Short mmCIF file of C-alpha atoms and ligand atoms in Angstrom, two decimals:
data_model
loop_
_atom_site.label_atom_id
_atom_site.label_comp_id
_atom_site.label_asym_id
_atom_site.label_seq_id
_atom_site.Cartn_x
_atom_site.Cartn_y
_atom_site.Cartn_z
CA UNK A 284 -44.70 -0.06 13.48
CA UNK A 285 -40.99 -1.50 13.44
CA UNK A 286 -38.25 1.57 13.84
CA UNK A 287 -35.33 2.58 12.05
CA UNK A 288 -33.85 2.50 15.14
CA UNK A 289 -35.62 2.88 18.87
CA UNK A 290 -32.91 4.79 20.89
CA UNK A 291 -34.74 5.32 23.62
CA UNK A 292 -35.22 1.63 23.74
CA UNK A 293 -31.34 1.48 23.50
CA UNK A 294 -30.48 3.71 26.35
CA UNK A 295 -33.11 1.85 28.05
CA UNK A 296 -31.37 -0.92 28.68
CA UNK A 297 -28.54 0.90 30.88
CA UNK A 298 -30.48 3.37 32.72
CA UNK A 299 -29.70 2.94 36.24
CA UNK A 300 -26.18 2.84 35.08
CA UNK A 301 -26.05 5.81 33.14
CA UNK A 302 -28.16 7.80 35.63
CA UNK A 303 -25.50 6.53 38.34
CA UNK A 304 -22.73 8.15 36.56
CA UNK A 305 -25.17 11.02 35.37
CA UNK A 306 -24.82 11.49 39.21
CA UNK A 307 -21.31 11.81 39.74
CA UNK A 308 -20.64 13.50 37.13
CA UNK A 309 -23.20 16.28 38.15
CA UNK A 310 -21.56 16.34 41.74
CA UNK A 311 -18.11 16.23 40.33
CA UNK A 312 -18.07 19.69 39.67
CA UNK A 313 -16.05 19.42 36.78
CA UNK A 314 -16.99 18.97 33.43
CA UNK A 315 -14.53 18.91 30.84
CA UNK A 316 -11.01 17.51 30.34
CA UNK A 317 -11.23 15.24 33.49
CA UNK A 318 -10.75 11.79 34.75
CA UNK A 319 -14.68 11.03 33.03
CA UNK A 320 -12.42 11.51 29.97
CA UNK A 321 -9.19 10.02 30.47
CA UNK A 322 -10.54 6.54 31.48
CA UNK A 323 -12.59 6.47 28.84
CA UNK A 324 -9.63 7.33 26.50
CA UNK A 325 -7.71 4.69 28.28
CA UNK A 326 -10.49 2.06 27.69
CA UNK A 327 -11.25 3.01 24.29
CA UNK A 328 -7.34 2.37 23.30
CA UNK A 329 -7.44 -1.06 25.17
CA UNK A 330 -10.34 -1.99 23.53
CA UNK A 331 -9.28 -1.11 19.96
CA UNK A 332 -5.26 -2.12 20.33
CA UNK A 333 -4.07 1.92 19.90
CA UNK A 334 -1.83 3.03 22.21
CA UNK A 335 -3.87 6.66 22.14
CA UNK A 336 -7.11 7.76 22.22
CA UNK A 337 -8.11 11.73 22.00
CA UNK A 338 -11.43 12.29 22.57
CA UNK A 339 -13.33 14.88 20.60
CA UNK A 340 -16.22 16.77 19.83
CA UNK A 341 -17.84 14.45 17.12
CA UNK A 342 -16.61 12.01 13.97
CA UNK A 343 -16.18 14.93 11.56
CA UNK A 344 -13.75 17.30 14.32
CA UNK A 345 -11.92 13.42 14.78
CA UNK A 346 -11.23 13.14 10.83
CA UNK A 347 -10.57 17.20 10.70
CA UNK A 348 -7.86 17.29 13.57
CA UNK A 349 -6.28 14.37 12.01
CA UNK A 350 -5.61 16.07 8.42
CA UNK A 351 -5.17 19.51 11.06
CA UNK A 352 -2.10 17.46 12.55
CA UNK A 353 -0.23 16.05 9.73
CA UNK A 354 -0.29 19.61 8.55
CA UNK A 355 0.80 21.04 11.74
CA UNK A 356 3.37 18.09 11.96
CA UNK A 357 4.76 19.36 7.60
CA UNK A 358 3.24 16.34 6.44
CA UNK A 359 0.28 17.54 4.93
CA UNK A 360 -0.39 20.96 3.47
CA UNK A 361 -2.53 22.62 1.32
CA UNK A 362 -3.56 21.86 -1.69
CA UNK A 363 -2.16 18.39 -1.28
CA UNK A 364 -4.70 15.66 -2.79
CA UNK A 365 -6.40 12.62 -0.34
CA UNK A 366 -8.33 9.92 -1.71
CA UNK A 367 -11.42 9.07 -0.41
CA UNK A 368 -14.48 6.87 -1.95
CA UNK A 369 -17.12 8.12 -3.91
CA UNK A 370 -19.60 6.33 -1.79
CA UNK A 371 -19.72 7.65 1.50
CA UNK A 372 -21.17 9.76 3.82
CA UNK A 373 -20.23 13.45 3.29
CA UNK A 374 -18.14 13.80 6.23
CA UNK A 375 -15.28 12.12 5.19
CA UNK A 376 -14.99 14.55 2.49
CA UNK A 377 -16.13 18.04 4.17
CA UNK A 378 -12.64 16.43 6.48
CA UNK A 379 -10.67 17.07 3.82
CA UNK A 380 -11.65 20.30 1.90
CA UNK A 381 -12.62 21.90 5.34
CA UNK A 382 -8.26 21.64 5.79
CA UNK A 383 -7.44 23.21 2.11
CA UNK A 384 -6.44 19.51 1.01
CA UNK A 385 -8.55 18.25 -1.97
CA UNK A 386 -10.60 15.54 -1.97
CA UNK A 387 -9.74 12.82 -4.70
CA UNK A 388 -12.87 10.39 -4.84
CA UNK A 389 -12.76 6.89 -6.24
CA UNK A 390 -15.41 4.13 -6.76
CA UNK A 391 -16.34 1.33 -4.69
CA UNK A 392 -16.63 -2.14 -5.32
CA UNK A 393 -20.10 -2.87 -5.74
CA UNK A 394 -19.99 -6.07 -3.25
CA UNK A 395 -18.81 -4.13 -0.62
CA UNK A 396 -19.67 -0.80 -1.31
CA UNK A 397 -16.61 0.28 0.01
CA UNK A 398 -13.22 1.41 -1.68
CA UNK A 399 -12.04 -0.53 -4.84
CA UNK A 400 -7.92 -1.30 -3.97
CA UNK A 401 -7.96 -1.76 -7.94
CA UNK A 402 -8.80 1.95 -8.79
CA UNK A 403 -6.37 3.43 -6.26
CA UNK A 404 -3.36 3.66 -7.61
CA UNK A 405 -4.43 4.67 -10.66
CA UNK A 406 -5.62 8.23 -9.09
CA UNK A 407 -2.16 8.41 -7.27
CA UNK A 408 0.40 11.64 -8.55
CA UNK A 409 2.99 13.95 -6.70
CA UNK A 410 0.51 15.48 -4.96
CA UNK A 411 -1.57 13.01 -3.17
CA UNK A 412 -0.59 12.37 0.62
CA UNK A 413 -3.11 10.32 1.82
CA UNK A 414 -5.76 7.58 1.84
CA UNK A 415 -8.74 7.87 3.63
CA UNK A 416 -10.91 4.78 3.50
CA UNK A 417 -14.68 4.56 5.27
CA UNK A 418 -15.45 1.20 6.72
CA UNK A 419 -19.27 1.94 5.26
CA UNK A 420 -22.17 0.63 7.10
CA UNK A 421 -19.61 -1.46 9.94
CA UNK A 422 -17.61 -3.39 6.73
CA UNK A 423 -14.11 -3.33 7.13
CA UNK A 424 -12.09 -2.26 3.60
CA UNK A 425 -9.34 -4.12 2.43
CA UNK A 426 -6.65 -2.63 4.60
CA UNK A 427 -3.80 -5.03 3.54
CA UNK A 428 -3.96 -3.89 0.04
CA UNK A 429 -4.60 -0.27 0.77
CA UNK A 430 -1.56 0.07 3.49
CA UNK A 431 0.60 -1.70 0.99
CA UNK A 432 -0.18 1.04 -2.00
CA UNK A 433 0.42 3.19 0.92
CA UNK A 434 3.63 2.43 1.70
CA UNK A 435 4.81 1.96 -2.19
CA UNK A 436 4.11 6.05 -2.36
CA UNK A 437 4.91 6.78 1.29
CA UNK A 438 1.52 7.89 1.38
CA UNK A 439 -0.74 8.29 5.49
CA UNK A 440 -3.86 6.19 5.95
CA UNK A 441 -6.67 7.61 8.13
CA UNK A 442 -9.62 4.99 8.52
CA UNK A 443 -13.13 6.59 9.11
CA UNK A 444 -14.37 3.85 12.31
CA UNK A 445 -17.64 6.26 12.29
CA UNK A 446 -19.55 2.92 11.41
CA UNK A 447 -17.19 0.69 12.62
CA UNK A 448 -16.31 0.36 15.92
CA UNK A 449 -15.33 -3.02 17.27
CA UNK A 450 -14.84 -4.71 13.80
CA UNK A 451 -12.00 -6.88 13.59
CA UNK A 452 -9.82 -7.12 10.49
CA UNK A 453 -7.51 -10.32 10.90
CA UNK A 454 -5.25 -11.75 13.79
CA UNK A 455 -7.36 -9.66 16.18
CA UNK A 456 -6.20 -5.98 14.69
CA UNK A 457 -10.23 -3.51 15.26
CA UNK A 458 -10.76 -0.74 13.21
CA UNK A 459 -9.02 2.29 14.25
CA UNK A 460 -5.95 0.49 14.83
CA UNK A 461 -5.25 -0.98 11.20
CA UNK A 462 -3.84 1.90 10.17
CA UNK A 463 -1.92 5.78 10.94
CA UNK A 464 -4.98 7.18 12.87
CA UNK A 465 -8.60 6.40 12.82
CA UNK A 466 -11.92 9.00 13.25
CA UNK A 467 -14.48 7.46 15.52
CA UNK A 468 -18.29 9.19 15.71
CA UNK A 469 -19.90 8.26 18.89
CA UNK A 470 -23.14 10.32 17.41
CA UNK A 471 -26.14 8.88 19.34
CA UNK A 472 -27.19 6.02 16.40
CA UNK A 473 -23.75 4.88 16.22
CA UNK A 474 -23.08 1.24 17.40
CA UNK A 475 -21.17 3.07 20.24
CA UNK A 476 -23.07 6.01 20.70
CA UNK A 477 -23.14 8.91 23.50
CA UNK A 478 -26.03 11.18 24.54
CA UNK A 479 -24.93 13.39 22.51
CA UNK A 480 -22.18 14.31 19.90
CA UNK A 481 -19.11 12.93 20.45
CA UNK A 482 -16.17 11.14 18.80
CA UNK A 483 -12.01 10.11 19.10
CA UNK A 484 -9.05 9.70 16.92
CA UNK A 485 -7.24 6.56 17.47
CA UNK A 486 -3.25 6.33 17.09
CA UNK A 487 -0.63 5.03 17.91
CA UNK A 488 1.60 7.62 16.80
CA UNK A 489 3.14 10.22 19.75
CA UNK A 490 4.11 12.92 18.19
CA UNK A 491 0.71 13.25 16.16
CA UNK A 492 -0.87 12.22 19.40
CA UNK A 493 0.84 15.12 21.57
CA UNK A 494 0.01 17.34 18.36
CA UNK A 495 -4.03 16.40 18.35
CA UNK A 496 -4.24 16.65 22.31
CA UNK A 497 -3.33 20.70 22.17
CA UNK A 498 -5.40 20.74 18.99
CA UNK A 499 -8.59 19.99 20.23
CA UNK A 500 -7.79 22.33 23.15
CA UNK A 501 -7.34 25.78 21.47
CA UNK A 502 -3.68 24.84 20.14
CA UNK A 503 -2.57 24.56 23.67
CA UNK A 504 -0.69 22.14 26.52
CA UNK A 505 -0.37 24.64 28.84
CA UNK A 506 -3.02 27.28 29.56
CA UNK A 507 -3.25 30.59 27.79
CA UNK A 508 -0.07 29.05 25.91
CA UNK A 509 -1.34 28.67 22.71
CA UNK A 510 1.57 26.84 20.12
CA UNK A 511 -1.03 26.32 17.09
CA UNK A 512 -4.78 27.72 15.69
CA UNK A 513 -6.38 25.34 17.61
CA UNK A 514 -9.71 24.60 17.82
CA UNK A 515 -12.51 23.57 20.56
CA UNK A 516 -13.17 19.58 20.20
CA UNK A 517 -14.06 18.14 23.47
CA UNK A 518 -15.48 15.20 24.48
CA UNK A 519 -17.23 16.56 27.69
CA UNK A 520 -17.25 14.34 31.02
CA UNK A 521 -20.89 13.44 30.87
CA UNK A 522 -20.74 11.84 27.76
CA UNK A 523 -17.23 10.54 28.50
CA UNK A 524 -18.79 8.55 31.37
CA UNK A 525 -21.65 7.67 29.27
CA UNK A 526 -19.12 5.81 26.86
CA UNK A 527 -17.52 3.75 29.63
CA UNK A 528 -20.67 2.56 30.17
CA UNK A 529 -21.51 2.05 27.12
CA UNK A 530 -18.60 0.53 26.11
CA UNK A 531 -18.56 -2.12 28.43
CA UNK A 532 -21.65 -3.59 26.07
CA UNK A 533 -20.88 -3.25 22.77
CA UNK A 534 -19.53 -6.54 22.00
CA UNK A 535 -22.82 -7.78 23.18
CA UNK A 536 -24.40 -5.11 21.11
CA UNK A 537 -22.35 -6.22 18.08
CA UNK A 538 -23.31 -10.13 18.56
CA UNK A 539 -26.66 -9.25 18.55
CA UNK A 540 -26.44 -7.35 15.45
CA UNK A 541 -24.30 -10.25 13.93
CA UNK A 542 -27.45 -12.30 14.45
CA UNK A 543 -29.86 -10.17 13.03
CA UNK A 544 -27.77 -9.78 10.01
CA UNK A 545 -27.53 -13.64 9.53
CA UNK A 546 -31.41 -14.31 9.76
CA UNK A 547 -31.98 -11.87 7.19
CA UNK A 548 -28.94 -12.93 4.89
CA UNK A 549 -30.39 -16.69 5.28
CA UNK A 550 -34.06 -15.70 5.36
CA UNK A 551 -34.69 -13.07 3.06
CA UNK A 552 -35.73 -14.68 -0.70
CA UNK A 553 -36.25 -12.33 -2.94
CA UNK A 554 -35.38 -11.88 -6.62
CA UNK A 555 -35.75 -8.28 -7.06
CA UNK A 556 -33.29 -7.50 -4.31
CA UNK A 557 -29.89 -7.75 -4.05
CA UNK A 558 -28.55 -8.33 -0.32
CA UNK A 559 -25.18 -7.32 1.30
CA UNK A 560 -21.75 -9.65 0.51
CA UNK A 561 -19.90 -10.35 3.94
CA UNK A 562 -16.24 -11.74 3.13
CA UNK A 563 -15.48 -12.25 6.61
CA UNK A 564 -17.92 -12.20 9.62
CA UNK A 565 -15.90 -10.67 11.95
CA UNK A 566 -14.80 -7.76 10.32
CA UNK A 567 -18.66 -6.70 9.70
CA UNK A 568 -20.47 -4.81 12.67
CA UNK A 569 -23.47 -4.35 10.91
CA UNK A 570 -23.96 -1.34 11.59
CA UNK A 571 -26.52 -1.01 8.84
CA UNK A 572 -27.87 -3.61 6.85
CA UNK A 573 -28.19 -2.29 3.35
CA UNK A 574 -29.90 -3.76 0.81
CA UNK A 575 -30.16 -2.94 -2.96
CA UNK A 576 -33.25 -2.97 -5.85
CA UNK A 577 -33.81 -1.20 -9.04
CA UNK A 578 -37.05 -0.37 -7.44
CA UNK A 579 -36.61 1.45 -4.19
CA UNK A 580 -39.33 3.71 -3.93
CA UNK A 581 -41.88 0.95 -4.81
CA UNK A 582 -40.17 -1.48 -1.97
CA UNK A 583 -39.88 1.42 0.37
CA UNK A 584 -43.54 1.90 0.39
CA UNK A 585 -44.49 -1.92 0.34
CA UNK A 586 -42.12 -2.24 3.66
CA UNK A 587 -44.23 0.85 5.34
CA UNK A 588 -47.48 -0.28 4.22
CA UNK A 589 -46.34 -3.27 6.21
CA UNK A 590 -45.28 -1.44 9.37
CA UNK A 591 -41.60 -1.16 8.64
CA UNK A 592 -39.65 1.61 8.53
CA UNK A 593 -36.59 2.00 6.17
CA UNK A 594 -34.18 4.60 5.84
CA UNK A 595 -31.75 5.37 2.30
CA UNK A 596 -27.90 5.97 3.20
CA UNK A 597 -27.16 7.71 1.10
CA UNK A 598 -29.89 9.37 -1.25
CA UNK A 599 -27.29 11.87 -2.97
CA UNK A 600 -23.65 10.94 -3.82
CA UNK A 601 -21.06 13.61 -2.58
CA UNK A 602 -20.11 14.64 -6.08
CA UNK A 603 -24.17 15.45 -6.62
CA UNK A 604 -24.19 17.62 -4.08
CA UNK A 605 -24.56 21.21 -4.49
CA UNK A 606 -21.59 21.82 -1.60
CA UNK A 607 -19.22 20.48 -3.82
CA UNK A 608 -20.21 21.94 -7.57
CA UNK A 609 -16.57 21.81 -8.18
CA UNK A 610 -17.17 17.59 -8.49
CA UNK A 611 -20.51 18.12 -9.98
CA UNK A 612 -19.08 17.28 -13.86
CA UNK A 613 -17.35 14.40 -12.79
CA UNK A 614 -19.18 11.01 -13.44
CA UNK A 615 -19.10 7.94 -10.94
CA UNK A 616 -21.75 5.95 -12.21
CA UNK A 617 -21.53 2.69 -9.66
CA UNK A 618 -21.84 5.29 -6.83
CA UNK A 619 -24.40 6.88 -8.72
CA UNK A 620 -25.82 3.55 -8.72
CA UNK A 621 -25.64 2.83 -5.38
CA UNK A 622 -27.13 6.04 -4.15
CA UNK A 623 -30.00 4.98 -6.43
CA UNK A 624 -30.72 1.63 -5.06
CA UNK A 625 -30.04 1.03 -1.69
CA UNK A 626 -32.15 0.59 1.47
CA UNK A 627 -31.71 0.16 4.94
CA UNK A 628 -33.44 -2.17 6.94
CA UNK A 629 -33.86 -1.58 10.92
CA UNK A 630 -31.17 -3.57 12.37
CA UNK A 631 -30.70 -3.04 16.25
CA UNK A 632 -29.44 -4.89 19.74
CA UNK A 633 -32.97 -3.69 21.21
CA UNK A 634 -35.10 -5.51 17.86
CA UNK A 635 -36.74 -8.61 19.50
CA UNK A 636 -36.93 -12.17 17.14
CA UNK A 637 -40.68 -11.72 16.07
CA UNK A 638 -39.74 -8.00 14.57
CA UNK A 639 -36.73 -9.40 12.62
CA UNK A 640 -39.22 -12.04 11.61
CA UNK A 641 -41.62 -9.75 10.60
CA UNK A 642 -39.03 -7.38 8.33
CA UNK A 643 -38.27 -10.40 6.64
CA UNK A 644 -41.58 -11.52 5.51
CA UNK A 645 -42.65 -7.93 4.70
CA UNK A 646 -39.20 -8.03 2.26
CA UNK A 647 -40.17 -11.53 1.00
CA UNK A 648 -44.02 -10.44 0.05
CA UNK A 649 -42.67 -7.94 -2.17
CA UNK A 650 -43.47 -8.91 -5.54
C1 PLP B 146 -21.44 9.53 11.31
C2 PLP B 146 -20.33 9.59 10.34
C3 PLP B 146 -19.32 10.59 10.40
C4 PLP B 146 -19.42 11.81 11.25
O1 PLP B 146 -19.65 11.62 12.58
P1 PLP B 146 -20.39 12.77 13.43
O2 PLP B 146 -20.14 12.33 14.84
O3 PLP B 146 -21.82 12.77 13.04
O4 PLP B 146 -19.71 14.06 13.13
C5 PLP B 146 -18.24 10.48 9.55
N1 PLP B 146 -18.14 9.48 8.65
C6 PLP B 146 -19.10 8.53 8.54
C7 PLP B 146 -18.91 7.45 7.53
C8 PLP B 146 -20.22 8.56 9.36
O5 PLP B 146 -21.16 7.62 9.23
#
């Protein structure tokens, strides 16, 4: 049987590593907010080109505290509208409503599956602050074109980099850096992933930066000195160590995946299915490779019959889901679509040739 994903394979490959800094960590003594944590925050912004990294609890507390700052900050407040796509995975909407901001949705391009630049300014009014684009399944959206309807309405950008990490737009610029402030998930499938939850907002922005580092800390700088609501969003020191680790790897990690994804965009023949549309290699981390058919369940159960396991992201749209019955009579049919039709096929750094080999001829005897 080929995996989804093997992660204890993945982990695998670091373990006297990670059970080195397991080590110190354990005799440290000290566990959260420590150096574990800052040199991981200071790696993280060298590596993606912010000048700040806050490290948090997980990918959904990273794109909460953002929206949580720009309303701390009066740039944001409630009831003020964000637009996010239609197609993506709930957390980048729960961000939103969870902060008394409402979530605007708009469709994605079907070749990308992320946010169509055509339909956004269309959706724009007096209320809407924000853009929130997801760089779905590692693809990079079209940032140029979103930043510049951005800055015709004075509007903030906040990229979700939960799939992301490491992609590079143009002239160098990663994910989480293209932009006002990017949410990063290091959840343990991520292409970056910790032992655990974990995640970090990306800026380069002080004051929002010196706002988010008191937020995640119960509102405070100083102890028992508490200047906002805060909340308790840690990255711990474990896991902070973890990610250096970790980190030093993942453009290795990302190659690999790069190479997977090209064997099965050259390899895979099949009429009935419909594969992914890269416009520019580097700015995909393939972070899942997602496929599309009319007839999913049917191809689903051919791949398993043939010892390959497949996973659907995302089965239900947002707007279908019965959280969010306020968006239930809107229609979106190419995200409708989408959520009908796609598939994802295991794509890993820890996959060895003869598995890749095998997904594709279990995809290509499909008939
Ligand atoms: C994983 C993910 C998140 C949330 O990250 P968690 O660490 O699981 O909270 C947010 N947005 C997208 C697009 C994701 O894939």
């Amino acid at each position: 049987m080929i995996k989804f994903l093997d992660l204890q394979k993945v982990n695998a490959q670091y373990t006297q590593e990670l059970k080195q800094v397991a080590s110190k960590v354990i005799d440290s003594g000290w566990y959260l907010l420590g150096e574990q944590l800052q040199r991981f925050e200071k790696q993280y912004s060298q590596y993606v080109g912010s000048k700040y990294t806050i490290g948090v609890a997980n990918g959904l507390d990273a794109l909460i505290l953002i929206i949580r700052g720009y309303k701390e900050l009066g740039v944001f407040k409630e009831g003020d509208e964000i637009l996010v796509p239609s197609n993506t995975y709930i957390a980048s909407i729960l961000a939103i409503s969870a902060n008394g901001l409402v979530p605007i949705l708009v469709e994605p391009e079907l070749e990308s599956y992320n946010i169509d630049p055509d339909l956004i300014e269309a959706h724009v009014n007096e209320r809407t602050v924000a853009i929130l684009p997801v760089h779905l399944y590692g693809q990079l959206c079209d940032m140029e074109r979103i930043n510049s309807i951005a800055s015709k309405y004075s509007l903030k950008v906040i990229e979700d980099c939960a799939q992301a990490h490491g992609g590079i737009y143009k002239n160098g610029l990663k994910a989480g850096n293209l932009a006002d402030a990017g949410g990063h998930s290091f959840y343990p499938g991520k292409n970056l992933g910790a032992l655990a939850d974990g995640g970090a907002i990306t800026t380069s922005n002080e004051e929002l930066y010196k706002t988010l580092i008191a937020l995640r800390n119960y509102g405070s700088h100083i102890k028992y000195q508490n200047i906002y609501k805060g909340m308790n969003s840690r990255l711990d020191e474990m896991n902070a160590a973890f990610l250096s680790v970790k980190l030093q790897h993942l453009d290795v990690i990302i190659q690999k995946r790069r190479i997977i994804a090209q064997r099965y965009l050259h390899e895979i023949r099949n009429q009935k299915i419909a594969l992914p549309h890269v416009q520019n290699t580097e700015a995909h981390v393939w972070h899942l490779f997602v496929i599309r058919t009319d007839e999913r369940e049917k191809l689903q159960k051919h791949l398993a019959d043939c010892g390959v396991q497949t996973l659907i992201h995302y089965p239900i749209p947002p707007h279908r889901q019965d959280a969010y019955v306020e968006l239930s009579g809107l229609s979106f049919p190419i995200s409708e679509k989408i959520h009908a039709e796609v598939l994802s096929l295991p794509i890993s750094e820890v996959m060895t040739l003869d598995e890749v080999s095998s997904v594709i001829q279990a995809v290509n005897s499909y008939n």
